[in-house]
mmCIF file with all atom_site columns, C-alpha atoms in Angstrom:
data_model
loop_
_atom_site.group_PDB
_atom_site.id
_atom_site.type_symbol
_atom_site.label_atom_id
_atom_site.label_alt_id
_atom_site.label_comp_id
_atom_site.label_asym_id
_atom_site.label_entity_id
_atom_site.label_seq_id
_atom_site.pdbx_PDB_ins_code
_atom_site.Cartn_x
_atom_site.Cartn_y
_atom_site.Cartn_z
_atom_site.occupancy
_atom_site.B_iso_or_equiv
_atom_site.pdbx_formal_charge
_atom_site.auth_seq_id
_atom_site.auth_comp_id
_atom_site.auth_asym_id
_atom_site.auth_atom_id
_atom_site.pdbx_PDB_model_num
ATOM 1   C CA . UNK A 1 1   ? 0.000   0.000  0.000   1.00 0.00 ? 1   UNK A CA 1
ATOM 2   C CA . UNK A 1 2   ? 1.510   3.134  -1.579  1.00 0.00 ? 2   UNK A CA 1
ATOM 3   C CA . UNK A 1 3   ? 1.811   5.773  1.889   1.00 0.00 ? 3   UNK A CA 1
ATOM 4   C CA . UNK A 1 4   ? 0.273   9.546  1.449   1.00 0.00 ? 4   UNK A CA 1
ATOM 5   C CA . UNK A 1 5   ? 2.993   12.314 0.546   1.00 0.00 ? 5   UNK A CA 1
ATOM 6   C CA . UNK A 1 6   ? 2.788   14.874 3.594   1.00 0.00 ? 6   UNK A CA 1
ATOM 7   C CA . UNK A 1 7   ? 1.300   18.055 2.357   1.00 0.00 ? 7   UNK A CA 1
ATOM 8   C CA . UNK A 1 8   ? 4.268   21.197 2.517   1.00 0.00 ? 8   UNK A CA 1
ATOM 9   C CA . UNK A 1 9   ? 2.373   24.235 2.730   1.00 0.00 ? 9   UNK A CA 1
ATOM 10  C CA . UNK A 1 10  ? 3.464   27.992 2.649   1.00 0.00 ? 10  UNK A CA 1
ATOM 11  C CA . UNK A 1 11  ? 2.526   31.537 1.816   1.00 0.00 ? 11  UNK A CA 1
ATOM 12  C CA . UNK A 1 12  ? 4.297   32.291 -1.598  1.00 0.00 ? 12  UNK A CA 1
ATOM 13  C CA . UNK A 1 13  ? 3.335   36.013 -1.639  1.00 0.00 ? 13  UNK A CA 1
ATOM 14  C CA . UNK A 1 14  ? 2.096   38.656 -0.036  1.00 0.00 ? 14  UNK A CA 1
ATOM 15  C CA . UNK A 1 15  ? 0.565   41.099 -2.800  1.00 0.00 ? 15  UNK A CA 1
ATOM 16  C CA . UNK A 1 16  ? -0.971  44.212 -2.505  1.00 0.00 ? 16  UNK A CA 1
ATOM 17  C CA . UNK A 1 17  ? 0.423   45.719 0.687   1.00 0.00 ? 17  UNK A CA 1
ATOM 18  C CA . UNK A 1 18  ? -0.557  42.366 2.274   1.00 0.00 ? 18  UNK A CA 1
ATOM 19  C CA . UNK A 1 19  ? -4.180  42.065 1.302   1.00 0.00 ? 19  UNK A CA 1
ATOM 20  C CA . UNK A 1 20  ? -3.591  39.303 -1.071  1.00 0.00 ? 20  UNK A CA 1
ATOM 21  C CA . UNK A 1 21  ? -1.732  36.114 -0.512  1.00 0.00 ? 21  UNK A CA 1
ATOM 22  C CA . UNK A 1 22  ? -0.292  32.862 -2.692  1.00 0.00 ? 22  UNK A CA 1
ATOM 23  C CA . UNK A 1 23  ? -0.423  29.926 -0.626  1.00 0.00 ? 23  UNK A CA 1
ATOM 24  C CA . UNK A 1 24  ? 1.024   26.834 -2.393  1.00 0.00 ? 24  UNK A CA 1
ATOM 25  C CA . UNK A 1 25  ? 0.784   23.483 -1.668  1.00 0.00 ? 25  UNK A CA 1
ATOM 26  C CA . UNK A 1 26  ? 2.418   19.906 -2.326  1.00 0.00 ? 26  UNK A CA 1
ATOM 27  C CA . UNK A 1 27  ? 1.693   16.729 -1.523  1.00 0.00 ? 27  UNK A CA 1
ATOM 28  C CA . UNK A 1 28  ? -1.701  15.290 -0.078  1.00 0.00 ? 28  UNK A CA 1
ATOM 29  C CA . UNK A 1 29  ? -3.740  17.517 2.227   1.00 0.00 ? 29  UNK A CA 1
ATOM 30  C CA . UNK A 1 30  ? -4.714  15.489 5.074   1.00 0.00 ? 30  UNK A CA 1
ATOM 31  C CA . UNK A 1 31  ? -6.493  15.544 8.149   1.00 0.00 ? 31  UNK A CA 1
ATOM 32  C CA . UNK A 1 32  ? -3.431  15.679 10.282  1.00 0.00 ? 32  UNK A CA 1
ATOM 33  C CA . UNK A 1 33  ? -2.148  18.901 8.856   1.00 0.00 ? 33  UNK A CA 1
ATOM 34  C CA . UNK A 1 34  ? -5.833  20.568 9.680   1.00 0.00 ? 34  UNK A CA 1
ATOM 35  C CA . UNK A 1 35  ? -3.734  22.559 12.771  1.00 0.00 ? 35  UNK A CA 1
ATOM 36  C CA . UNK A 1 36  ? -1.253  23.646 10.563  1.00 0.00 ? 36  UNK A CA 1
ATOM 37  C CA . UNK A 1 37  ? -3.338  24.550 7.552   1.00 0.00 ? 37  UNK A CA 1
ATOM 38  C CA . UNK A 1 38  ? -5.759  26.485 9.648   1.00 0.00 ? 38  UNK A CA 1
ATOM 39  C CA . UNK A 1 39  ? -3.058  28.485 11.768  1.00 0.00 ? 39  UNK A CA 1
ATOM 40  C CA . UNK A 1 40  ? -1.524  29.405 8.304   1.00 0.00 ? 40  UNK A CA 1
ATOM 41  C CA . UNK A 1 41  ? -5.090  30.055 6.680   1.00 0.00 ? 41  UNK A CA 1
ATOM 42  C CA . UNK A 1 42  ? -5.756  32.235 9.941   1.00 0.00 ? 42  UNK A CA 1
ATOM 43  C CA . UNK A 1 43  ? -2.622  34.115 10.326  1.00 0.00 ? 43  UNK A CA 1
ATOM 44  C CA . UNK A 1 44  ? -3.302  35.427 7.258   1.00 0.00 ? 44  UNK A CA 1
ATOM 45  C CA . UNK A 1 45  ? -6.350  36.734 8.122   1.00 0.00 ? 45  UNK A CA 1
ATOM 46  C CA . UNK A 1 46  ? -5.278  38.323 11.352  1.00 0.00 ? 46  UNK A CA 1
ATOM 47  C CA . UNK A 1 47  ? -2.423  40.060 8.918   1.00 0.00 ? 47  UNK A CA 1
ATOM 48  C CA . UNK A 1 48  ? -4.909  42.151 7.273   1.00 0.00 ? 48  UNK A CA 1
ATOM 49  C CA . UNK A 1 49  ? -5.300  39.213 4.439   1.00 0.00 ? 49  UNK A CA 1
ATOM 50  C CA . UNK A 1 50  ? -8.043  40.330 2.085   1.00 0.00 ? 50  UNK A CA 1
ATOM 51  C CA . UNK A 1 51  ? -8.467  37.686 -0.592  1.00 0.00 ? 51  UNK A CA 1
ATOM 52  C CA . UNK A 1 52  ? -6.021  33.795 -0.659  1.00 0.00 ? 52  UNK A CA 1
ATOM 53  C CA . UNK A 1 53  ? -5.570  32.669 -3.633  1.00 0.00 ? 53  UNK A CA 1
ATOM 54  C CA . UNK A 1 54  ? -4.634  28.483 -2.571  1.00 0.00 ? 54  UNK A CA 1
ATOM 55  C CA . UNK A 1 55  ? -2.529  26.930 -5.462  1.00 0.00 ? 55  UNK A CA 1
ATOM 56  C CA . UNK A 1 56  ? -3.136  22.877 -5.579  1.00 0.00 ? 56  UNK A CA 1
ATOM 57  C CA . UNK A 1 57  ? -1.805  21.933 -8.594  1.00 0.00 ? 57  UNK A CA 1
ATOM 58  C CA . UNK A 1 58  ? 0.772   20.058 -6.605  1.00 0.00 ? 58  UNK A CA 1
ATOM 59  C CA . UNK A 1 59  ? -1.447  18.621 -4.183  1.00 0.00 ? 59  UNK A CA 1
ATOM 60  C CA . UNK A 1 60  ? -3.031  15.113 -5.166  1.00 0.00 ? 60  UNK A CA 1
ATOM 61  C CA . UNK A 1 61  ? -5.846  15.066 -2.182  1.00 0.00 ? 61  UNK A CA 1
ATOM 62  C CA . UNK A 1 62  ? -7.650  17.607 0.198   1.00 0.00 ? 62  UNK A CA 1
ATOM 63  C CA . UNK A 1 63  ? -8.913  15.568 3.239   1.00 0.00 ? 63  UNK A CA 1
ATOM 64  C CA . UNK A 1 64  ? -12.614 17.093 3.598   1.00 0.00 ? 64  UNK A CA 1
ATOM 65  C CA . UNK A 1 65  ? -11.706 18.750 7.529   1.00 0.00 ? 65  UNK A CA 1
ATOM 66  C CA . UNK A 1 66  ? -8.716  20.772 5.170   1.00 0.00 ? 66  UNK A CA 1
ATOM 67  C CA . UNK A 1 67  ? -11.819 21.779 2.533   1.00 0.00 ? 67  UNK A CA 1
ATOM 68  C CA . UNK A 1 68  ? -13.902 22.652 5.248   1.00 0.00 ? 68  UNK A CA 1
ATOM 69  C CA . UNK A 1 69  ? -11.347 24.716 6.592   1.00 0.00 ? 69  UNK A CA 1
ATOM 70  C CA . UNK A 1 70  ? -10.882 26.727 3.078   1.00 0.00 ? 70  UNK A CA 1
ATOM 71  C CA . UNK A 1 71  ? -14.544 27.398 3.336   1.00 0.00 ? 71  UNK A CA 1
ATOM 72  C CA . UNK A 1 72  ? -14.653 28.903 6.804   1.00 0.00 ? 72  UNK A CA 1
ATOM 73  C CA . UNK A 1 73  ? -11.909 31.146 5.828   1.00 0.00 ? 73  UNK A CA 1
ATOM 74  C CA . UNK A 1 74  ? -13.315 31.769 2.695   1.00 0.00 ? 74  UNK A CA 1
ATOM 75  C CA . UNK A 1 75  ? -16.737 33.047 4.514   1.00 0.00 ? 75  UNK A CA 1
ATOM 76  C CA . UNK A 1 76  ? -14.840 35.349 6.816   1.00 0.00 ? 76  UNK A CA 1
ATOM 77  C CA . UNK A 1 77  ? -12.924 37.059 3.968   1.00 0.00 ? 77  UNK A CA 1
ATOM 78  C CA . UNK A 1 78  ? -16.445 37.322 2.171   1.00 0.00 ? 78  UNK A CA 1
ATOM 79  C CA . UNK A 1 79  ? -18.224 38.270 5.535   1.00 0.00 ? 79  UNK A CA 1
ATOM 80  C CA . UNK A 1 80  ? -15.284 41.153 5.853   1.00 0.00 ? 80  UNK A CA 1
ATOM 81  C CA . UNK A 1 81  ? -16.177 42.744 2.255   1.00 0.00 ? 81  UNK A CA 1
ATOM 82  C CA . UNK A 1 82  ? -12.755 40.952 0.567   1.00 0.00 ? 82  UNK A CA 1
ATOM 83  C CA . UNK A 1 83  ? -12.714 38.426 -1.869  1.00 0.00 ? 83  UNK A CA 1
ATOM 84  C CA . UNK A 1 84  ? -12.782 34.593 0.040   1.00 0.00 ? 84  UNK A CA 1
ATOM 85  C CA . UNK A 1 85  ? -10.646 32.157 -1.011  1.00 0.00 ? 85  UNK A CA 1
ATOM 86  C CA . UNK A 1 86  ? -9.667  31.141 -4.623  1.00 0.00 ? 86  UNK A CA 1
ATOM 87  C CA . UNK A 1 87  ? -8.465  27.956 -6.042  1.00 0.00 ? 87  UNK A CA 1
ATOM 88  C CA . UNK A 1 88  ? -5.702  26.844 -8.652  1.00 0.00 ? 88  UNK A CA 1
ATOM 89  C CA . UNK A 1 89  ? -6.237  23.591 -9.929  1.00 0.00 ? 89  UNK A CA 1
ATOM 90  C CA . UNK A 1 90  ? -5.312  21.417 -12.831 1.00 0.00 ? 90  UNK A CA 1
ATOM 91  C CA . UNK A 1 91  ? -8.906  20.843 -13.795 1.00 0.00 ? 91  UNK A CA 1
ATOM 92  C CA . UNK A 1 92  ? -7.968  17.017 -15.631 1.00 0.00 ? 92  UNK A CA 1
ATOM 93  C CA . UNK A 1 93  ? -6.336  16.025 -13.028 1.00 0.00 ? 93  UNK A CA 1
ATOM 94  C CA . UNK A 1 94  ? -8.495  13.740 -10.081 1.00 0.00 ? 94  UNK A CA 1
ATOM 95  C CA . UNK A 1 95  ? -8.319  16.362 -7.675  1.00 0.00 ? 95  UNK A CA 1
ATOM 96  C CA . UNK A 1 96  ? -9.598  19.122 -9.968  1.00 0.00 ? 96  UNK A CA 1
ATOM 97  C CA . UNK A 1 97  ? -12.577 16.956 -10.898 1.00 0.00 ? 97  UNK A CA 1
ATOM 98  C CA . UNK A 1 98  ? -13.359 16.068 -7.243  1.00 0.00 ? 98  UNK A CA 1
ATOM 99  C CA . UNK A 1 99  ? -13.222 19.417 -6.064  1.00 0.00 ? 99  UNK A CA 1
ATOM 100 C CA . UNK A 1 100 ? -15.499 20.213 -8.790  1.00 0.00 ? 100 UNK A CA 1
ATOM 101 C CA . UNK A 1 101 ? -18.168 17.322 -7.890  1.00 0.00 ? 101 UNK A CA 1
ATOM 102 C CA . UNK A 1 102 ? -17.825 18.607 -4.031  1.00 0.00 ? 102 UNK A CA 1
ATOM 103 C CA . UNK A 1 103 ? -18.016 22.478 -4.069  1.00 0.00 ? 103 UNK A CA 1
ATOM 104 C CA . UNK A 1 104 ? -20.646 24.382 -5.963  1.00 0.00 ? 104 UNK A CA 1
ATOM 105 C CA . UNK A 1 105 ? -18.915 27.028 -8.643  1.00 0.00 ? 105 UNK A CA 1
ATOM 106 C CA . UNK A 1 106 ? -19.054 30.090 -7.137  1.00 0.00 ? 106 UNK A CA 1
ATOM 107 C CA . UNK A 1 107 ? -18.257 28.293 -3.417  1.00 0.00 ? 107 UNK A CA 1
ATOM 108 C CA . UNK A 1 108 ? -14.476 28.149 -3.988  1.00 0.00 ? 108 UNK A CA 1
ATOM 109 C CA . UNK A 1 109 ? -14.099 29.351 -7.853  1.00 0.00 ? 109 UNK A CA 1
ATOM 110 C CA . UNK A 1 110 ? -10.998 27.589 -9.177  1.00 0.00 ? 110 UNK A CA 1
ATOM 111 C CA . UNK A 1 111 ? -9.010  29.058 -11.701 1.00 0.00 ? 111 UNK A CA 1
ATOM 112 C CA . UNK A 1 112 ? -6.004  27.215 -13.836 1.00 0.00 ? 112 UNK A CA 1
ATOM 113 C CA . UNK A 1 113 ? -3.413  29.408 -13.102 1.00 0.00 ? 113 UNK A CA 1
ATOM 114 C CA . UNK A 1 114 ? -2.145  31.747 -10.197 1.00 0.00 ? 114 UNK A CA 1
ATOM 115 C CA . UNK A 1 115 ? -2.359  34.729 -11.963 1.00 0.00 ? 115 UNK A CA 1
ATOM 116 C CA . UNK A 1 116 ? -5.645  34.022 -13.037 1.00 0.00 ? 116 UNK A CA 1
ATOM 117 C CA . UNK A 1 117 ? -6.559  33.497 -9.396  1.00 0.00 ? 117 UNK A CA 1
ATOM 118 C CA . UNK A 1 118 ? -4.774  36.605 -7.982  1.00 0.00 ? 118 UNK A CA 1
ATOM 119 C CA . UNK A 1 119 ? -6.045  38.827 -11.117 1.00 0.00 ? 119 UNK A CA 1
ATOM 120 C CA . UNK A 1 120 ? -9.852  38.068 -9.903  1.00 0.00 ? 120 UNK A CA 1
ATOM 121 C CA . UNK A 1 121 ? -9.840  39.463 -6.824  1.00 0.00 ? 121 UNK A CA 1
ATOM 122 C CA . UNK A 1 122 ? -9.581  42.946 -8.775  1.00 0.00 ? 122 UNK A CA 1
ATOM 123 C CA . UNK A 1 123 ? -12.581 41.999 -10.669 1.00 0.00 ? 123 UNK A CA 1
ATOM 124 C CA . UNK A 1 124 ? -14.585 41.179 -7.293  1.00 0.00 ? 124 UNK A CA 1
ATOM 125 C CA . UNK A 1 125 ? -16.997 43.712 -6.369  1.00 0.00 ? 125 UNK A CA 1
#
């Protein structure tokens, strides 16, 4: 039996004086990195974090307490008039298509490319 590749997690950027961030990820997204992926998710809120743009085109699996986490954070950036959370996803790849089975479109709106991601929170309203 083939054993789970740790996810490595880490803010990338900072963009916008701070507002924006780049987190990227590798590996698989478990449930025993939910403490780390929230304090990271988190921090970045309590740093004045506006809109996360959460790049998973390196991760292979997002344990559902790690997705849930994404949308709690995502809800607070939304509830605090900034842009939620934003996906990056290789949308052939297993992951991509069961994020897109699990979230509705406009829940966590995943984008192909980091740019793309980052670029949309300027189009937000």
């Amino acid at each position: 039996m083939a054993t789970a590749t740790p996810a490595v997690f880490h803010m990338v950027a900072s963009l916008e004086d701070g507002r924006l961030r780049l987190v990227d990820v590798e590996g698989e997204l478990e449930a025993d990195a939910v403490t780390r992926w929230s304090r990271l998710l988190k921090g970045a809120i309590s740093e004045g974090a506006t809109g996360i743009a959460v790049d998973l085109r390196g991760c292979h699996a997002v344990a559902p307490v790690c997705l849930s986490v994404l949308r709690a954070v995502s809800e607070t950036l939304r509830a605090r008039g900034g842009g939620g959370v934003k996906l990056v996803t290789k949308p052939d790849s297993a992951l991509g298509r069961r994020l897109r089975a699990a979230l509705a479109p406009d829940e966590l709106p995943r984008y192909t490319s980091a740019r793309g991601a980052l670029v949309s929170f300027g189009e937000a309203p």
